[in-house]
CSV table of C-alpha atoms (C1' of nucleotides) in Angstrom, one decimal:
chain,number,residue,atom,x,y,z
A,1,MET,CA,-20.2,5.0,-57.6
A,2,ASN,CA,-22.2,5.9,-60.9
A,3,THR,CA,-23.6,9.0,-61.9
A,4,PRO,CA,-27.3,9.5,-60.0
A,5,THR,CA,-29.2,9.4,-63.1
A,6,LEU,CA,-32.6,10.8,-62.1
A,7,SER,CA,-36.2,11.0,-63.1
A,8,LEU,CA,-36.6,8.2,-65.7
A,9,THR,CA,-39.4,8.0,-66.7
A,10,ILE,CA,-42.2,4.8,-66.3
A,11,GLY,CA,-41.3,4.0,-69.8
A,12,THR,CA,-37.6,4.1,-69.6
A,13,VAL,CA,-37.7,1.9,-66.7
A,14,ALA,CA,-40.3,-0.9,-68.0
A,15,LYS,CA,-37.9,-1.6,-71.4
A,16,ARG,CA,-34.8,-1.7,-68.9
A,17,ALA,CA,-35.9,-4.0,-66.4
A,18,GLY,CA,-38.0,-5.8,-69.4
A,19,VAL,CA,-41.6,-5.2,-67.6
A,20,PRO,CA,-44.5,-3.9,-69.0
A,21,ILE,CA,-45.7,-0.2,-67.7
A,22,ASP,CA,-48.9,-1.1,-66.5
A,23,THR,CA,-47.2,-3.8,-64.7
A,24,ILE,CA,-44.8,-1.7,-62.5
A,25,ARG,CA,-47.9,0.5,-61.9
A,26,PHE,CA,-49.6,-2.5,-60.6
A,27,TYR,CA,-46.3,-3.3,-57.7
A,28,GLU,CA,-46.8,0.7,-56.7
A,29,ARG,CA,-50.6,0.0,-55.7
A,30,GLU,CA,-49.9,-3.0,-54.3
A,31,GLY,CA,-46.9,-2.1,-51.9
A,32,LEU,CA,-44.3,-3.9,-53.8
A,33,LEU,CA,-42.4,-0.7,-55.2
A,34,PRO,CA,-42.5,2.6,-52.7
A,35,GLU,CA,-44.2,6.0,-54.3
A,36,PRO,CA,-42.0,7.2,-57.0
A,37,LEU,CA,-41.1,11.0,-56.9
A,38,ARG,CA,-43.7,13.0,-59.4
A,39,ARG,CA,-42.8,15.7,-61.3
A,40,ALA,CA,-45.0,18.8,-61.4
A,41,SER,CA,-46.9,17.5,-63.7
A,42,GLY,CA,-47.8,14.5,-62.2
A,43,TYR,CA,-45.1,11.9,-64.1
A,44,ARG,CA,-43.5,9.3,-62.2
A,45,SER,CA,-40.1,10.2,-61.4
A,46,TYR,CA,-37.5,7.5,-60.7
A,47,ASN,CA,-33.9,6.3,-60.6
A,48,GLU,CA,-31.8,3.4,-61.3
A,49,THR,CA,-32.7,1.3,-58.0
A,50,ALA,CA,-36.5,1.0,-59.2
A,51,ILE,CA,-34.7,-0.9,-61.7
A,52,LYS,CA,-32.4,-3.0,-59.4
A,53,GLN,CA,-35.9,-3.7,-57.0
A,54,LEU,CA,-37.7,-4.9,-60.2
A,55,ARG,CA,-35.2,-7.2,-60.7
A,56,PHE,CA,-35.1,-8.0,-57.7
A,57,ILE,CA,-39.3,-9.2,-57.7
A,58,ARG,CA,-39.1,-10.7,-61.1
A,59,ARG,CA,-35.9,-12.7,-59.5
A,60,ALA,CA,-37.9,-13.9,-56.8
A,61,LYS,CA,-40.9,-14.8,-58.5
A,62,GLU,CA,-38.5,-16.8,-60.7
A,63,LEU,CA,-38.1,-18.2,-57.5
A,64,GLY,CA,-41.9,-19.2,-57.1
A,65,PHE,CA,-42.3,-16.4,-54.0
A,66,THR,CA,-45.6,-14.8,-54.7
A,67,LEU,CA,-45.8,-11.6,-54.3
A,68,GLU,CA,-47.6,-11.6,-51.2
A,69,GLU,CA,-44.3,-13.4,-49.9
A,70,ILE,CA,-42.1,-11.2,-51.9
A,71,ARG,CA,-43.6,-7.9,-50.5
A,72,ASP,CA,-42.4,-9.7,-47.0
A,73,LEU,CA,-39.1,-9.8,-48.4
A,74,LEU,CA,-38.6,-6.5,-49.1
A,75,ALA,CA,-39.7,-5.2,-46.1
A,76,LEU,CA,-37.1,-7.4,-43.6
A,77,SER,CA,-34.2,-6.6,-46.5
A,78,SER,CA,-34.2,-3.2,-44.6
A,79,ASP,CA,-34.4,-4.7,-40.8
A,80,ARG,CA,-30.8,-4.6,-39.8
A,81,ARG,CA,-31.2,-6.6,-36.8
A,82,GLY,CA,-32.5,-10.4,-37.6
A,83,GLY,CA,-33.6,-9.3,-41.4
A,84,VAL,CA,-30.8,-12.0,-42.2
A,85,LYS,CA,-32.4,-15.1,-40.0
A,86,ALA,CA,-35.8,-14.0,-41.0
A,87,ILE,CA,-34.9,-13.6,-44.8
A,88,ARG,CA,-33.5,-17.1,-44.5
A,89,LYS,CA,-36.1,-18.5,-42.6
A,90,ARG,CA,-38.9,-17.7,-45.6
A,91,ALA,CA,-36.7,-19.1,-48.1
A,92,GLU,CA,-36.4,-22.2,-46.4
A,93,GLN,CA,-39.8,-22.6,-46.1
A,94,ARG,CA,-40.5,-21.9,-49.7
A,95,LEU,CA,-38.3,-24.5,-50.3
A,96,ALA,CA,-40.2,-26.9,-48.2
A,97,GLY,CA,-43.2,-25.5,-49.9
A,98,ILE,CA,-42.4,-26.2,-53.0
A,99,GLU,CA,-40.8,-29.5,-51.8
A,100,ALA,CA,-44.2,-30.6,-51.2
A,101,ARG,CA,-45.5,-29.7,-54.4
A,102,ILE,CA,-43.4,-31.8,-56.7
A,103,ALA,CA,-44.0,-34.4,-53.8
A,104,GLU,CA,-47.6,-34.1,-54.6
A,105,LEU,CA,-47.4,-34.1,-58.4
A,106,MET,CA,-44.6,-37.4,-58.6
A,107,ARG,CA,-47.5,-38.4,-56.7
A,108,ILE,CA,-50.0,-37.6,-59.4
A,109,ARG,CA,-48.0,-38.9,-62.1
A,110,THR,CA,-47.3,-42.6,-60.8
A,111,GLY,CA,-51.0,-42.7,-60.7
A,112,LEU,CA,-51.1,-41.6,-64.4
A,113,GLN,CA,-48.3,-43.7,-64.9
A,114,GLN,CA,-49.9,-46.7,-63.8
A,115,LEU,CA,-53.5,-46.1,-65.8
A,116,ILE,CA,-51.8,-44.8,-68.9
A,117,GLU,CA,-49.7,-48.7,-68.7
A,118,VAL,CA,-52.8,-51.1,-68.5
A,119,CYS,CA,-54.5,-48.8,-71.0
A,120,PRO,CA,-55.0,-51.1,-74.5
A,121,GLY,CA,-56.1,-47.6,-76.5
A,122,HIS,CA,-58.4,-49.3,-77.7
A,123,GLY,CA,-61.8,-51.0,-77.5
A,124,ASP,CA,-64.4,-50.3,-75.5
A,125,PRO,CA,-65.0,-47.3,-73.2
A,126,GLU,CA,-66.7,-49.9,-70.4
A,127,HIS,CA,-63.2,-51.8,-70.2
A,128,CYS,CA,-60.5,-48.9,-70.6
A,129,PRO,CA,-59.0,-49.0,-67.2
A,130,ILE,CA,-58.8,-45.1,-67.3
A,131,LEU,CA,-62.4,-44.8,-66.9
A,132,ARG,CA,-62.7,-47.3,-64.5
A,133,ALA,CA,-60.3,-46.0,-62.3
A,134,LEU,CA,-61.8,-42.4,-62.5
A,135,ALA,CA,-65.5,-44.2,-61.9
A,136,ASP,CA,-65.0,-47.2,-59.6
A,137,GLU,CA,-66.8,-46.8,-56.7
A,138,GLU,CA,-64.8,-46.6,-52.7
A,139,PRO,CA,-63.5,-49.7,-51.4
A,140,GLN,CA,-66.5,-50.7,-49.6
A,141,ALA,CA,-67.0,-49.5,-45.6
B,1,MET,CA,-77.7,-55.1,-58.1
B,2,ASN,CA,-79.1,-52.7,-55.0
B,3,THR,CA,-81.8,-50.7,-54.6
B,4,PRO,CA,-82.2,-47.4,-56.9
B,5,THR,CA,-82.7,-45.1,-54.3
B,6,LEU,CA,-84.8,-42.3,-55.9
B,7,SER,CA,-84.4,-38.8,-55.2
B,8,LEU,CA,-81.5,-37.9,-53.3
B,9,THR,CA,-81.7,-34.3,-52.2
B,10,ILE,CA,-78.5,-32.1,-53.6
B,11,GLY,CA,-77.9,-31.9,-49.6
B,12,THR,CA,-78.0,-35.8,-49.4
B,13,VAL,CA,-75.5,-36.3,-52.8
B,14,ALA,CA,-73.1,-33.4,-51.6
B,15,LYS,CA,-72.3,-35.1,-48.3
B,16,ARG,CA,-72.1,-38.6,-49.8
B,17,ALA,CA,-70.1,-37.2,-52.7
B,18,GLY,CA,-68.0,-34.9,-50.0
B,19,VAL,CA,-68.8,-32.1,-52.6
B,20,PRO,CA,-70.3,-28.3,-51.2
B,21,ILE,CA,-73.8,-27.9,-52.1
B,22,ASP,CA,-72.9,-24.8,-54.6
B,23,THR,CA,-70.2,-26.6,-55.8
B,24,ILE,CA,-73.0,-29.4,-57.2
B,25,ARG,CA,-74.8,-27.0,-59.1
B,26,PHE,CA,-72.0,-24.9,-60.1
B,27,TYR,CA,-70.7,-28.1,-62.0
B,28,GLU,CA,-74.3,-28.8,-63.1
B,29,ARG,CA,-73.6,-24.8,-64.8
B,30,GLU,CA,-70.7,-25.6,-66.0
B,31,GLY,CA,-71.5,-29.1,-68.1
B,32,LEU,CA,-70.2,-31.0,-65.7
B,33,LEU,CA,-73.0,-32.8,-64.5
B,34,PRO,CA,-76.4,-33.2,-66.5
B,35,GLU,CA,-79.2,-31.6,-65.2
B,36,PRO,CA,-81.0,-33.9,-62.9
B,37,LEU,CA,-84.9,-34.4,-62.5
B,38,ARG,CA,-87.4,-32.0,-60.8
B,39,ARG,CA,-89.2,-32.8,-57.8
B,40,ALA,CA,-92.9,-30.7,-58.5
B,41,SER,CA,-91.1,-28.2,-56.0
B,42,GLY,CA,-88.1,-27.2,-58.1
B,43,TYR,CA,-85.8,-29.5,-56.0
B,44,ARG,CA,-83.0,-31.1,-57.7
B,45,SER,CA,-83.6,-35.1,-57.8
B,46,TYR,CA,-81.2,-37.5,-58.1
B,47,ASN,CA,-80.1,-40.9,-58.0
B,48,GLU,CA,-76.5,-42.9,-56.9
B,49,THR,CA,-75.0,-42.3,-60.3
B,50,ALA,CA,-75.2,-38.4,-59.7
B,51,ILE,CA,-72.8,-39.5,-56.5
B,52,LYS,CA,-70.6,-41.6,-59.1
B,53,GLN,CA,-70.2,-38.9,-61.5
B,54,LEU,CA,-69.1,-36.7,-58.9
B,55,ARG,CA,-66.8,-38.8,-57.5
B,56,PHE,CA,-65.6,-39.6,-61.2
B,57,ILE,CA,-64.8,-35.4,-60.7
B,58,ARG,CA,-63.6,-35.7,-57.6
B,59,ARG,CA,-61.1,-38.5,-58.8
B,60,ALA,CA,-60.0,-36.6,-61.7
B,61,LYS,CA,-59.2,-33.6,-59.9
B,62,GLU,CA,-56.3,-34.7,-57.8
B,63,LEU,CA,-55.3,-36.3,-61.4
B,64,GLY,CA,-54.2,-33.1,-61.8
B,65,PHE,CA,-57.3,-32.6,-64.7
B,66,THR,CA,-59.1,-29.2,-65.0
B,67,LEU,CA,-62.8,-29.1,-65.2
B,68,GLU,CA,-62.8,-28.8,-69.0
B,69,GLU,CA,-60.4,-31.8,-69.4
B,70,ILE,CA,-62.8,-33.7,-66.9
B,71,ARG,CA,-65.4,-32.3,-69.1
B,72,ASP,CA,-63.5,-33.6,-72.1
B,73,LEU,CA,-63.4,-37.1,-70.5
B,74,LEU,CA,-66.6,-37.7,-69.8
B,75,ALA,CA,-67.9,-36.7,-73.2
B,76,LEU,CA,-65.4,-39.5,-74.9
B,77,SER,CA,-66.4,-42.2,-72.4
B,78,SER,CA,-69.7,-42.4,-74.1
B,79,ASP,CA,-67.9,-42.1,-77.1
B,80,ARG,CA,-68.1,-46.3,-77.8
B,81,ARG,CA,-65.9,-46.1,-81.3
B,82,GLY,CA,-62.4,-44.4,-80.6
B,83,GLY,CA,-63.5,-43.1,-77.1
B,84,VAL,CA,-60.8,-45.7,-75.3
B,85,LYS,CA,-58.0,-44.0,-78.2
B,86,ALA,CA,-58.9,-40.3,-77.4
B,87,ILE,CA,-59.0,-40.8,-73.4
B,88,ARG,CA,-55.7,-42.3,-72.9
B,89,LYS,CA,-53.9,-39.4,-75.6
B,90,ARG,CA,-55.6,-37.0,-72.8
B,91,ALA,CA,-54.2,-39.0,-70.0
B,92,GLU,CA,-50.4,-39.3,-72.2
B,93,GLN,CA,-50.9,-35.6,-72.2
B,94,ARG,CA,-52.1,-34.8,-68.3
B,95,LEU,CA,-48.8,-36.9,-67.5
B,96,ALA,CA,-46.7,-34.7,-69.6
B,97,GLY,CA,-47.8,-31.7,-68.6
B,98,ILE,CA,-46.8,-32.9,-64.6
B,99,GLU,CA,-43.7,-33.4,-65.2
B,100,ALA,CA,-42.7,-30.4,-66.9
B,101,ARG,CA,-44.3,-28.8,-64.5
B,102,ILE,CA,-42.4,-31.4,-61.9
B,103,ALA,CA,-39.2,-30.3,-63.9
B,104,GLU,CA,-39.9,-26.5,-63.5
B,105,LEU,CA,-40.3,-27.1,-59.5
B,106,MET,CA,-37.0,-29.1,-59.3
B,107,ARG,CA,-35.1,-25.9,-60.8
B,108,ILE,CA,-36.4,-23.6,-58.9
B,109,ARG,CA,-35.8,-26.0,-55.8
B,110,THR,CA,-32.3,-26.0,-56.7
B,111,GLY,CA,-31.4,-22.5,-57.1
B,112,LEU,CA,-33.4,-21.9,-53.5
B,113,GLN,CA,-31.4,-24.5,-51.8
B,114,GLN,CA,-28.2,-23.6,-53.0
B,115,LEU,CA,-29.1,-20.0,-51.3
B,116,ILE,CA,-29.9,-20.7,-48.7
B,117,GLU,CA,-26.7,-23.7,-48.2
B,118,VAL,CA,-24.8,-20.2,-48.8
B,119,CYS,CA,-26.6,-18.0,-46.2
B,120,PRO,CA,-24.9,-18.4,-42.4
B,121,GLY,CA,-28.8,-17.1,-41.4
B,122,HIS,CA,-27.4,-14.1,-39.0
B,123,GLY,CA,-25.3,-10.2,-40.1
B,124,ASP,CA,-26.1,-7.5,-42.0
B,125,PRO,CA,-28.9,-8.2,-45.0
B,126,GLU,CA,-25.8,-6.2,-47.0
B,127,HIS,CA,-24.6,-9.4,-46.9
B,128,CYS,CA,-27.2,-11.8,-47.1
B,129,PRO,CA,-26.4,-14.2,-50.3
B,130,ILE,CA,-30.5,-14.4,-50.7
B,131,LEU,CA,-30.6,-10.9,-50.7
B,132,ARG,CA,-27.7,-10.6,-52.6
B,133,ALA,CA,-28.8,-13.2,-55.6
B,134,LEU,CA,-32.3,-11.4,-55.9
B,135,ALA,CA,-30.5,-7.7,-55.8
B,136,ASP,CA,-27.5,-8.1,-58.0
B,137,GLU,CA,-27.5,-6.9,-61.3
B,138,GLU,CA,-27.2,-8.5,-65.0
B,139,PRO,CA,-24.3,-9.0,-65.5
B,140,GLN,CA,-22.3,-6.1,-67.4
B,141,ALA,CA,-23.4,-6.2,-71.5
C,1,DC,C1',-99.7,-23.7,-37.9
C,2,DT,C1',-95.3,-22.8,-37.0
C,3,DT,C1',-90.2,-23.2,-36.9
C,4,DG,C1',-86.8,-24.8,-38.6
C,5,DA,C1',-83.4,-26.7,-41.9
C,6,DC,C1',-83.5,-27.3,-46.3
C,7,DC,C1',-83.9,-26.0,-50.7
C,8,DC,C1',-84.7,-22.1,-55.1
C,9,DT,C1',-82.7,-18.5,-58.4
C,10,DG,C1',-79.6,-15.1,-59.7
C,11,DA,C1',-76.3,-12.0,-59.0
C,12,DA,C1',-72.0,-10.6,-57.4
C,13,DC,C1',-67.8,-11.6,-55.2
C,14,DC,C1',-63.0,-14.2,-54.1
C,15,DT,C1',-57.7,-15.2,-55.2
C,16,DT,C1',-53.9,-14.2,-57.9
C,17,DG,C1',-51.6,-11.3,-61.1
C,18,DA,C1',-51.7,-9.2,-64.0
C,19,DT,C1',-53.9,-6.2,-68.2
C,20,DA,C1',-56.9,-3.4,-71.1
C,21,DA,C1',-59.4,0.6,-72.0
C,22,DA,C1',-61.4,5.3,-71.4
C,23,DG,C1',-60.9,10.0,-71.0
C,24,DG,C1',-57.6,13.0,-70.8
C,25,DG,C1',-53.2,16.0,-69.9
C,26,DT,C1',-47.9,16.3,-71.8
C,27,DC,C1',-43.5,16.4,-73.7
C,28,DT,C1',-40.7,16.8,-77.7
C,29,DA,C1',-39.8,16.7,-82.0
C,30,DG,C1',-40.1,19.7,-86.5
D,1,DC,C1',-47.7,25.2,-82.6
D,2,DT,C1',-48.8,20.7,-83.8
D,3,DA,C1',-48.4,15.7,-83.9
D,4,DG,C1',-47.5,12.3,-81.9
D,5,DA,C1',-45.5,9.7,-78.5
D,6,DC,C1',-46.2,9.4,-73.5
D,7,DC,C1',-48.4,10.2,-69.0
D,8,DC,C1',-52.1,10.0,-66.2
D,9,DT,C1',-56.1,7.8,-63.2
D,10,DT,C1',-60.4,4.9,-62.4
D,11,DT,C1',-62.3,1.5,-63.9
D,12,DA,C1',-63.3,-3.1,-65.6
D,13,DT,C1',-61.7,-7.6,-67.4
D,14,DC,C1',-59.5,-12.1,-67.9
D,15,DA,C1',-58.5,-17.4,-66.2
D,16,DA,C1',-60.0,-20.4,-62.7
D,17,DG,C1',-62.7,-22.8,-59.6
D,18,DG,C1',-65.4,-22.0,-57.0
D,19,DT,C1',-68.4,-18.7,-52.7
D,20,DT,C1',-71.5,-16.1,-50.7
D,21,DC,C1',-75.4,-12.9,-50.9
D,22,DA,C1',-80.4,-11.7,-51.3
D,23,DG,C1',-84.8,-12.7,-51.1
D,24,DG,C1',-87.3,-16.0,-51.7
D,25,DG,C1',-89.9,-21.0,-51.3
D,26,DT,C1',-90.2,-26.0,-49.5
D,27,DC,C1',-90.4,-29.6,-46.4
D,28,DA,C1',-90.6,-32.9,-41.9
D,29,DA,C1',-91.5,-32.5,-37.1
D,30,DG,C1',-94.1,-31.7,-33.3
DNA sequence: CTTGACCCTGAACCTTGATAAAGGGTCTAG
DNA sequence: CTAGACCCTTTATCAAGGTTCAGGGTCAAG
């Protein structure tokens, strides 16, 4: 194993994890990072683990997890029994959410494409199919 | 044509347009709806046009336009020369934005799918590929 | 006339994920 | 010892798109 590397300052951790200092304190307040040890002066005192945790958070964010979900994942990751099952379930839920959002956006895309296709791009706004589509009344009941 | 139907109250308009009352006042403040006439009492006095305008806003929102963009569309829709061209351009920009978002979400989806695929769903969190993928260090420099 | 539903304004508050400022203490190189 | 870099807390601010509240006034039915 490697040297324990004690007492990194928040600035060092920030640089090494690629995260602004303020964001680290923010994550701590929000319960995503454990409260670190403190020096006598009050300075936060980190070790390498903190950097790994920050990278975990960064990757999870890249995968579309909210901070709330990440807090949940972090809690589960220390649950030795059942943790894995629950984690996989969270990932599946996240996947389902993302797929739903993709489907929704594709529906929107189709709508926009159709409007653009039939719009001549000139003439009177009264005949613009984009505006007409937006303004038209609901089909009469 | 139909009867002019003057003096709808805000509550009636809200119901008919399917929008909360507060949202109507909010849109008015934000310049998405024109200021309506007022009764002697100060009550807002709407006509059918307001309902159409609210539906316009609702549809545009469904197509992914922001309120800012909608304000812009509404301004363009009364520009008789060049309006249509500009409107089509806005729609194309919106389409490009939507397509970029879809591409991004599809990338995220692939990442999640791969993690879920190799996760057994049981066992020790230390061997969970989802957690490992999130926690692993960057490749050493 | 009273009651209850409805409307008015202005201001504060909500969510998410930070970011910044104010005012002050600490640490380290020279 | 001092300058400058760094750290501390608390509080405020931002974007977006509203929602809710407090403290009133109005309208219509009975």
